Short mmCIF file of C-alpha atoms and ligand atoms in Angstrom, two decimals:
data_model
loop_
_atom_site.label_atom_id
_atom_site.label_comp_id
_atom_site.label_asym_id
_atom_site.label_seq_id
_atom_site.Cartn_x
_atom_site.Cartn_y
_atom_site.Cartn_z
CA UNK P 332 -47.07 56.86 -13.56
CA UNK P 333 -45.41 54.05 -15.49
CA UNK P 334 -47.73 54.61 -18.24
CA UNK P 335 -46.74 58.26 -18.31
CA UNK P 336 -43.01 57.48 -18.31
CA UNK P 337 -43.55 55.00 -21.09
CA UNK P 338 -45.61 57.45 -23.21
CA UNK P 339 -43.00 60.14 -22.73
CA UNK P 340 -40.04 57.81 -23.50
CA UNK P 341 -41.87 56.63 -26.63
CA UNK P 342 -42.47 60.15 -27.76
CA UNK P 343 -38.88 60.86 -27.07
CA UNK P 344 -37.66 58.03 -29.00
CA UNK P 345 -39.72 59.02 -32.00
CA UNK P 346 -37.90 62.33 -32.04
CA UNK P 347 -34.46 61.08 -31.15
CA UNK P 348 -34.49 57.89 -33.58
CA UNK P 349 -32.69 59.44 -36.27
CA UNK P 350 -29.55 59.92 -34.12
CA UNK P 351 -29.24 56.17 -33.61
CA UNK P 352 -29.58 54.86 -37.21
CA UNK P 353 -27.16 52.10 -37.23
CA UNK P 354 -25.48 53.00 -33.70
CA UNK P 355 -25.55 50.26 -31.06
CA UNK P 356 -26.12 47.34 -33.37
CA UNK P 357 -24.59 44.08 -33.82
CA UNK P 358 -21.87 42.91 -34.24
CA UNK P 359 -21.22 46.09 -31.85
CA UNK P 360 -22.43 45.63 -28.29
CA UNK P 361 -22.28 49.34 -27.50
CA UNK P 362 -19.95 52.43 -27.44
CA UNK P 363 -16.37 51.59 -27.04
CA UNK P 364 -17.02 47.73 -26.12
CA UNK P 365 -15.81 44.66 -27.88
CA UNK P 366 -17.72 43.18 -30.61
CA UNK P 367 -19.54 39.92 -31.25
CA UNK P 368 -16.57 38.98 -33.64
CA UNK P 369 -14.25 39.29 -30.47
CA UNK P 370 -16.64 37.82 -27.92
CA UNK P 371 -18.33 34.99 -29.67
CA UNK P 372 -21.40 35.07 -27.33
CA UNK P 373 -23.86 33.65 -29.95
CA UNK P 374 -23.43 30.41 -31.39
CA UNK P 375 -24.21 29.30 -35.00
CA UNK P 376 -27.23 31.57 -36.02
CA UNK P 377 -27.88 29.68 -39.24
CA UNK P 378 -31.73 28.44 -39.25
CA UNK P 379 -32.33 29.94 -35.79
CA UNK P 380 -35.39 31.95 -34.86
CA UNK P 381 -34.29 35.34 -33.30
CA UNK P 382 -36.25 38.00 -31.40
CA UNK P 383 -34.76 41.43 -31.01
CA UNK P 384 -35.98 43.58 -27.80
CA UNK P 385 -35.56 47.21 -28.91
CA UNK P 386 -34.68 46.58 -32.43
CA UNK P 387 -34.14 50.36 -33.26
CA UNK P 388 -32.96 50.95 -36.75
CA UNK P 389 -32.98 47.10 -37.54
CA UNK P 390 -29.35 46.83 -38.04
CA UNK P 391 -28.95 44.19 -35.54
CA UNK P 392 -31.83 42.15 -37.14
CA UNK P 393 -30.00 42.76 -40.48
CA UNK P 394 -26.81 41.19 -39.09
CA UNK P 395 -28.92 38.28 -37.98
CA UNK P 396 -30.47 37.90 -41.47
CA UNK P 397 -26.86 37.73 -43.02
CA UNK P 398 -25.84 35.10 -40.47
CA UNK P 399 -28.74 32.99 -41.88
CA UNK P 400 -31.40 33.31 -39.22
CA UNK P 401 -34.41 31.37 -40.27
CA UNK P 402 -36.96 33.91 -38.56
CA UNK P 403 -36.52 37.55 -37.60
CA UNK P 404 -38.80 39.06 -35.10
CA UNK P 405 -38.61 42.30 -33.24
CA UNK P 406 -40.34 44.54 -30.53
CA UNK P 407 -39.72 48.29 -30.32
CA UNK P 408 -42.30 50.91 -29.04
CA UNK P 409 -41.23 53.73 -31.50
CA UNK P 410 -43.11 54.07 -34.82
CA UNK P 411 -40.30 56.01 -36.05
CA UNK P 412 -37.83 53.23 -35.25
CA UNK P 413 -40.09 50.75 -36.97
CA UNK P 414 -40.34 52.80 -40.21
CA UNK P 415 -36.60 52.94 -40.17
CA UNK P 416 -36.20 49.20 -39.54
CA UNK P 417 -38.47 48.50 -42.36
CA UNK P 418 -36.29 50.14 -44.84
CA UNK P 419 -33.14 48.44 -43.25
CA UNK P 420 -34.76 45.21 -43.60
CA UNK P 421 -36.49 45.67 -46.92
CA UNK P 422 -34.64 42.72 -48.39
CA UNK P 423 -35.42 40.34 -45.48
CA UNK P 424 -38.99 39.22 -44.21
CA UNK P 425 -39.41 40.25 -40.62
CA UNK P 426 -42.11 40.32 -37.91
CA UNK P 427 -41.92 43.80 -36.31
CA UNK P 428 -44.00 44.92 -33.57
CA UNK P 429 -44.60 48.33 -32.37
CA UNK P 430 -44.95 47.58 -28.62
CA UNK P 431 -43.44 48.25 -25.08
CA UNK P 432 -40.89 45.41 -24.43
CA UNK P 433 -42.68 45.13 -20.79
CA UNK P 434 -46.22 44.40 -22.20
CA UNK P 435 -47.67 40.96 -23.10
CA UNK P 436 -48.60 41.29 -26.75
CA UNK P 437 -49.13 37.78 -27.64
CA UNK P 438 -45.56 36.80 -29.19
CA UNK P 439 -45.04 33.10 -29.41
CA UNK P 440 -43.96 31.45 -26.36
CA UNK P 441 -41.33 28.69 -25.93
CA UNK P 442 -40.34 29.46 -29.73
CA UNK P 443 -37.11 31.52 -30.07
CA UNK P 444 -33.56 30.05 -30.02
CA UNK P 445 -32.20 33.48 -29.27
CA UNK P 446 -33.59 36.61 -27.79
CA UNK P 447 -31.15 39.52 -27.63
CA UNK P 448 -31.18 43.33 -26.98
CA UNK P 449 -28.44 45.59 -27.62
CA UNK P 450 -28.61 48.87 -25.46
CA UNK P 451 -32.37 48.87 -25.02
CA UNK P 452 -33.14 46.88 -21.88
CA UNK P 453 -32.29 49.55 -19.44
CA UNK P 454 -35.35 51.73 -20.82
CA UNK P 455 -37.79 49.24 -19.42
CA UNK P 456 -39.92 50.59 -16.89
CA UNK P 457 -40.51 47.09 -15.44
CA UNK P 458 -37.45 44.89 -15.41
CA UNK P 459 -38.83 41.79 -13.83
CA UNK P 460 -41.84 41.58 -16.20
CA UNK P 461 -39.60 42.18 -19.34
CA UNK P 462 -37.15 39.37 -18.01
CA UNK P 463 -40.06 36.97 -17.39
CA UNK P 464 -41.59 37.80 -20.87
CA UNK P 465 -38.04 37.05 -22.51
CA UNK P 466 -37.82 33.75 -20.57
CA UNK P 467 -41.12 32.82 -21.82
CA UNK P 468 -40.37 33.50 -25.33
CA UNK P 469 -37.30 31.22 -25.34
CA UNK P 470 -37.37 27.62 -26.01
CA UNK P 471 -35.77 25.28 -23.47
CA UNK P 472 -32.09 25.66 -24.06
CA UNK P 473 -32.51 29.09 -25.64
CA UNK P 474 -30.08 32.02 -25.04
CA UNK P 475 -30.83 35.51 -24.03
CA UNK P 476 -28.00 38.19 -24.49
CA UNK P 477 -28.09 41.82 -23.82
CA UNK P 478 -25.95 44.78 -23.38
CA UNK P 479 -26.39 48.04 -21.58
CA UNK P 480 -24.19 50.64 -19.86
CA UNK P 481 -22.22 49.27 -17.17
CA UNK P 482 -24.35 50.01 -14.05
CA UNK P 483 -21.56 52.10 -12.37
CA UNK P 484 -20.72 54.02 -15.59
CA UNK P 485 -23.36 56.70 -15.23
CA UNK P 486 -21.84 57.65 -12.04
CA UNK P 487 -18.27 58.19 -13.33
CA UNK P 488 -17.84 61.78 -14.29
CA UNK P 489 -14.79 63.33 -15.78
CA UNK P 490 -13.38 66.69 -15.23
CA UNK P 491 -10.16 67.40 -17.05
CA UNK P 492 -9.52 63.59 -17.26
CA UNK P 493 -10.04 63.14 -13.80
CA UNK P 494 -12.64 60.55 -13.17
CA UNK P 495 -14.67 60.70 -10.15
CA UNK P 496 -17.72 59.21 -8.63
CA UNK P 497 -20.93 61.17 -8.69
CA UNK P 498 -24.15 60.73 -6.82
CA UNK P 499 -24.74 57.51 -5.05
CA UNK P 500 -24.52 54.08 -6.61
CA UNK P 501 -26.66 52.76 -3.92
CA UNK P 502 -29.76 54.75 -4.85
CA UNK P 503 -31.41 53.52 -7.73
CA UNK P 504 -33.38 56.62 -8.61
CA UNK P 505 -34.60 57.75 -11.97
CA UNK P 506 -32.06 59.43 -14.41
CA UNK P 507 -34.06 62.10 -16.27
CA UNK P 508 -33.13 63.76 -19.62
CA UNK P 509 -34.85 67.03 -20.60
CA UNK P 510 -33.11 67.51 -23.74
CA UNK P 511 -31.72 64.10 -24.87
CA UNK P 512 -29.66 64.36 -28.15
CA UNK P 513 -30.82 68.06 -28.09
CA UNK P 514 -34.37 67.15 -28.94
CA UNK P 515 -36.13 68.93 -26.10
CA UNK P 516 -37.93 65.89 -24.90
CA UNK P 517 -38.47 64.73 -21.37
CA UNK P 518 -37.36 61.18 -21.03
CA UNK P 519 -36.06 58.85 -18.30
CA UNK P 520 -34.94 55.60 -17.09
CA UNK P 521 -34.36 53.81 -13.70
CA UNK P 522 -30.77 53.52 -12.63
CA UNK P 523 -30.04 49.89 -11.46
CA UNK P 524 -27.36 48.12 -9.62
CA UNK P 525 -25.46 45.30 -11.33
CA UNK P 526 -27.00 42.99 -8.59
CA UNK P 527 -30.53 44.14 -9.56
CA UNK P 528 -29.80 43.03 -13.28
CA UNK P 529 -28.47 39.73 -12.18
CA UNK P 530 -31.09 38.87 -9.57
CA UNK P 531 -33.90 39.78 -11.91
CA UNK P 532 -32.38 37.23 -14.45
CA UNK P 533 -32.19 34.53 -11.73
CA UNK P 534 -35.66 35.43 -10.38
CA UNK P 535 -37.11 35.01 -13.95
CA UNK P 536 -35.57 31.46 -14.10
CA UNK P 537 -32.31 32.09 -16.08
CA UNK P 538 -29.00 30.47 -15.65
CA UNK P 539 -26.30 33.24 -16.16
CA UNK P 540 -23.62 31.86 -18.36
CA UNK P 541 -21.33 34.91 -18.85
CA UNK P 542 -20.75 38.38 -17.62
CA UNK P 543 -18.58 40.73 -19.60
CA UNK P 544 -17.58 44.08 -18.28
CA UNK P 545 -16.42 45.40 -21.60
CA UNK P 546 -13.06 46.36 -22.44
CA UNK P 547 -12.41 48.50 -25.58
CA UNK P 548 -12.41 46.65 -29.05
CA UNK P 549 -9.21 45.14 -30.23
CA UNK P 550 -8.90 47.74 -33.05
CA UNK P 551 -8.52 50.61 -30.29
CA UNK P 552 -6.37 48.73 -27.76
CA UNK P 553 -3.11 50.28 -29.04
CA UNK P 554 -4.55 53.75 -29.52
CA UNK P 555 -3.45 56.28 -27.00
CA UNK P 556 -6.67 58.36 -26.11
CA UNK P 557 -6.80 61.94 -25.82
CA UNK P 558 -8.06 63.24 -22.61
CA UNK P 559 -11.82 63.47 -22.89
CA UNK P 560 -14.63 64.30 -20.47
CA UNK P 561 -17.31 63.16 -22.82
CA UNK P 562 -19.90 60.65 -21.55
CA UNK P 563 -18.57 57.90 -23.86
CA UNK P 564 -14.97 58.30 -24.69
CA UNK P 565 -12.05 55.92 -25.39
CA UNK P 566 -10.29 57.66 -22.62
CA UNK P 567 -12.80 56.69 -20.04
CA UNK P 568 -13.55 53.30 -21.46
CA UNK P 569 -9.85 52.39 -21.27
CA UNK P 570 -10.18 52.84 -17.51
CA UNK P 571 -13.61 51.45 -16.79
CA UNK P 572 -15.94 49.21 -18.79
CA UNK P 573 -18.58 51.19 -20.61
CA UNK P 574 -20.90 48.21 -21.06
CA UNK P 575 -21.99 45.15 -19.27
CA UNK P 576 -22.96 42.36 -21.63
CA UNK P 577 -24.77 39.39 -20.18
CA UNK P 578 -25.44 36.00 -21.63
CA UNK P 579 -28.16 33.92 -19.78
CA UNK P 580 -29.88 30.48 -20.82
CA UNK P 581 -33.27 28.99 -20.29
CA UNK P 582 -32.22 25.41 -19.18
C1 LIG D 1599 -30.10 52.52 -28.55
S1 LIG D 1599 -31.62 51.93 -29.44
C2 LIG D 1599 -31.28 50.22 -29.81
C3 LIG D 1599 -30.56 50.06 -31.08
C4 LIG D 1599 -30.82 48.81 -31.62
N1 LIG D 1599 -30.28 47.88 -30.83
C5 LIG D 1599 -30.29 48.69 -33.13
O1 LIG D 1599 -29.82 47.61 -33.52
O2 LIG D 1599 -30.58 49.57 -33.74
C6 LIG D 1599 -32.70 51.76 -27.91
C7 LIG D 1599 -34.25 51.32 -28.56
O3 LIG D 1599 -35.00 50.83 -27.53
C8 LIG D 1599 -36.30 51.34 -27.82
N2 LIG D 1599 -37.03 51.35 -26.49
C9 LIG D 1599 -36.79 52.13 -25.41
N3 LIG D 1599 -37.68 51.81 -24.51
C10 LIG D 1599 -38.52 50.82 -24.88
C11 LIG D 1599 -39.51 50.00 -24.47
N4 LIG D 1599 -39.95 50.36 -23.06
N5 LIG D 1599 -40.12 49.09 -25.08
C12 LIG D 1599 -39.76 48.79 -26.35
N6 LIG D 1599 -38.79 49.63 -27.06
C13 LIG D 1599 -38.08 50.41 -26.30
C14 LIG D 1599 -36.19 52.69 -28.53
O4 LIG D 1599 -37.36 53.00 -29.23
C15 LIG D 1599 -35.03 52.49 -29.27
O5 LIG D 1599 -35.23 51.98 -30.49
#
């Protein structure tokens, strides 16, 4: 069942990849969220070894390269994304692996200063194994930072600007898409509560250092938004955090 879902999602991501070229990449943490320039969650990247989980179009890794990272590594299960990332990173040597984040593929253990993931972790079919692997990849003292939709956000629907709660936050069921980005592909991921993410980090051995429930970036703080019922909108993000951004360390 999990294999089937992984396969469907991989085929889906191959089809939708072109919609995400350069989207959801550092210094951004996600739609209508503050950026790394504002939050300063990473320390100095100079000479650090970094691993990107769900590297997508490779723009976050390119950001790391420009900050002086010593080694760029990444995992993403989409061949299409890997091809795009190779173009984005053509001026920088990078070790890119086409594989699911929830699988052991022999990446070096106790090796990385930073493992990070921008808007990809929620797609995992096995959160515990994914966090355990990430913990193993990090050196002692290494840092894991990830961003994803705030767990309550998918439950907030908007109708003529009135935001209301849809379905149950208590039920961590699957969220299915049959037409993600209009590409007629069947994909899906598990809805999880905030506590599920935090407890899975703790169970994997992490110490949680910071939890950000995003606000809008400073550049949009004074913009009066138009009423919008879109899934991501400034209107909604000014009322409720679009993203959660979590920093955890291996002590
Ligand atoms: C929104 S994109 C991330 C964008 C990326 N942060 C960037 O800098 O371009 C989500 C990525 O997660 C990848 N992905 C989804 N599920 C995955 C899984 N189970 N294992 C590995 N990669 C996965 C997709 O192929 C996609 O590239």
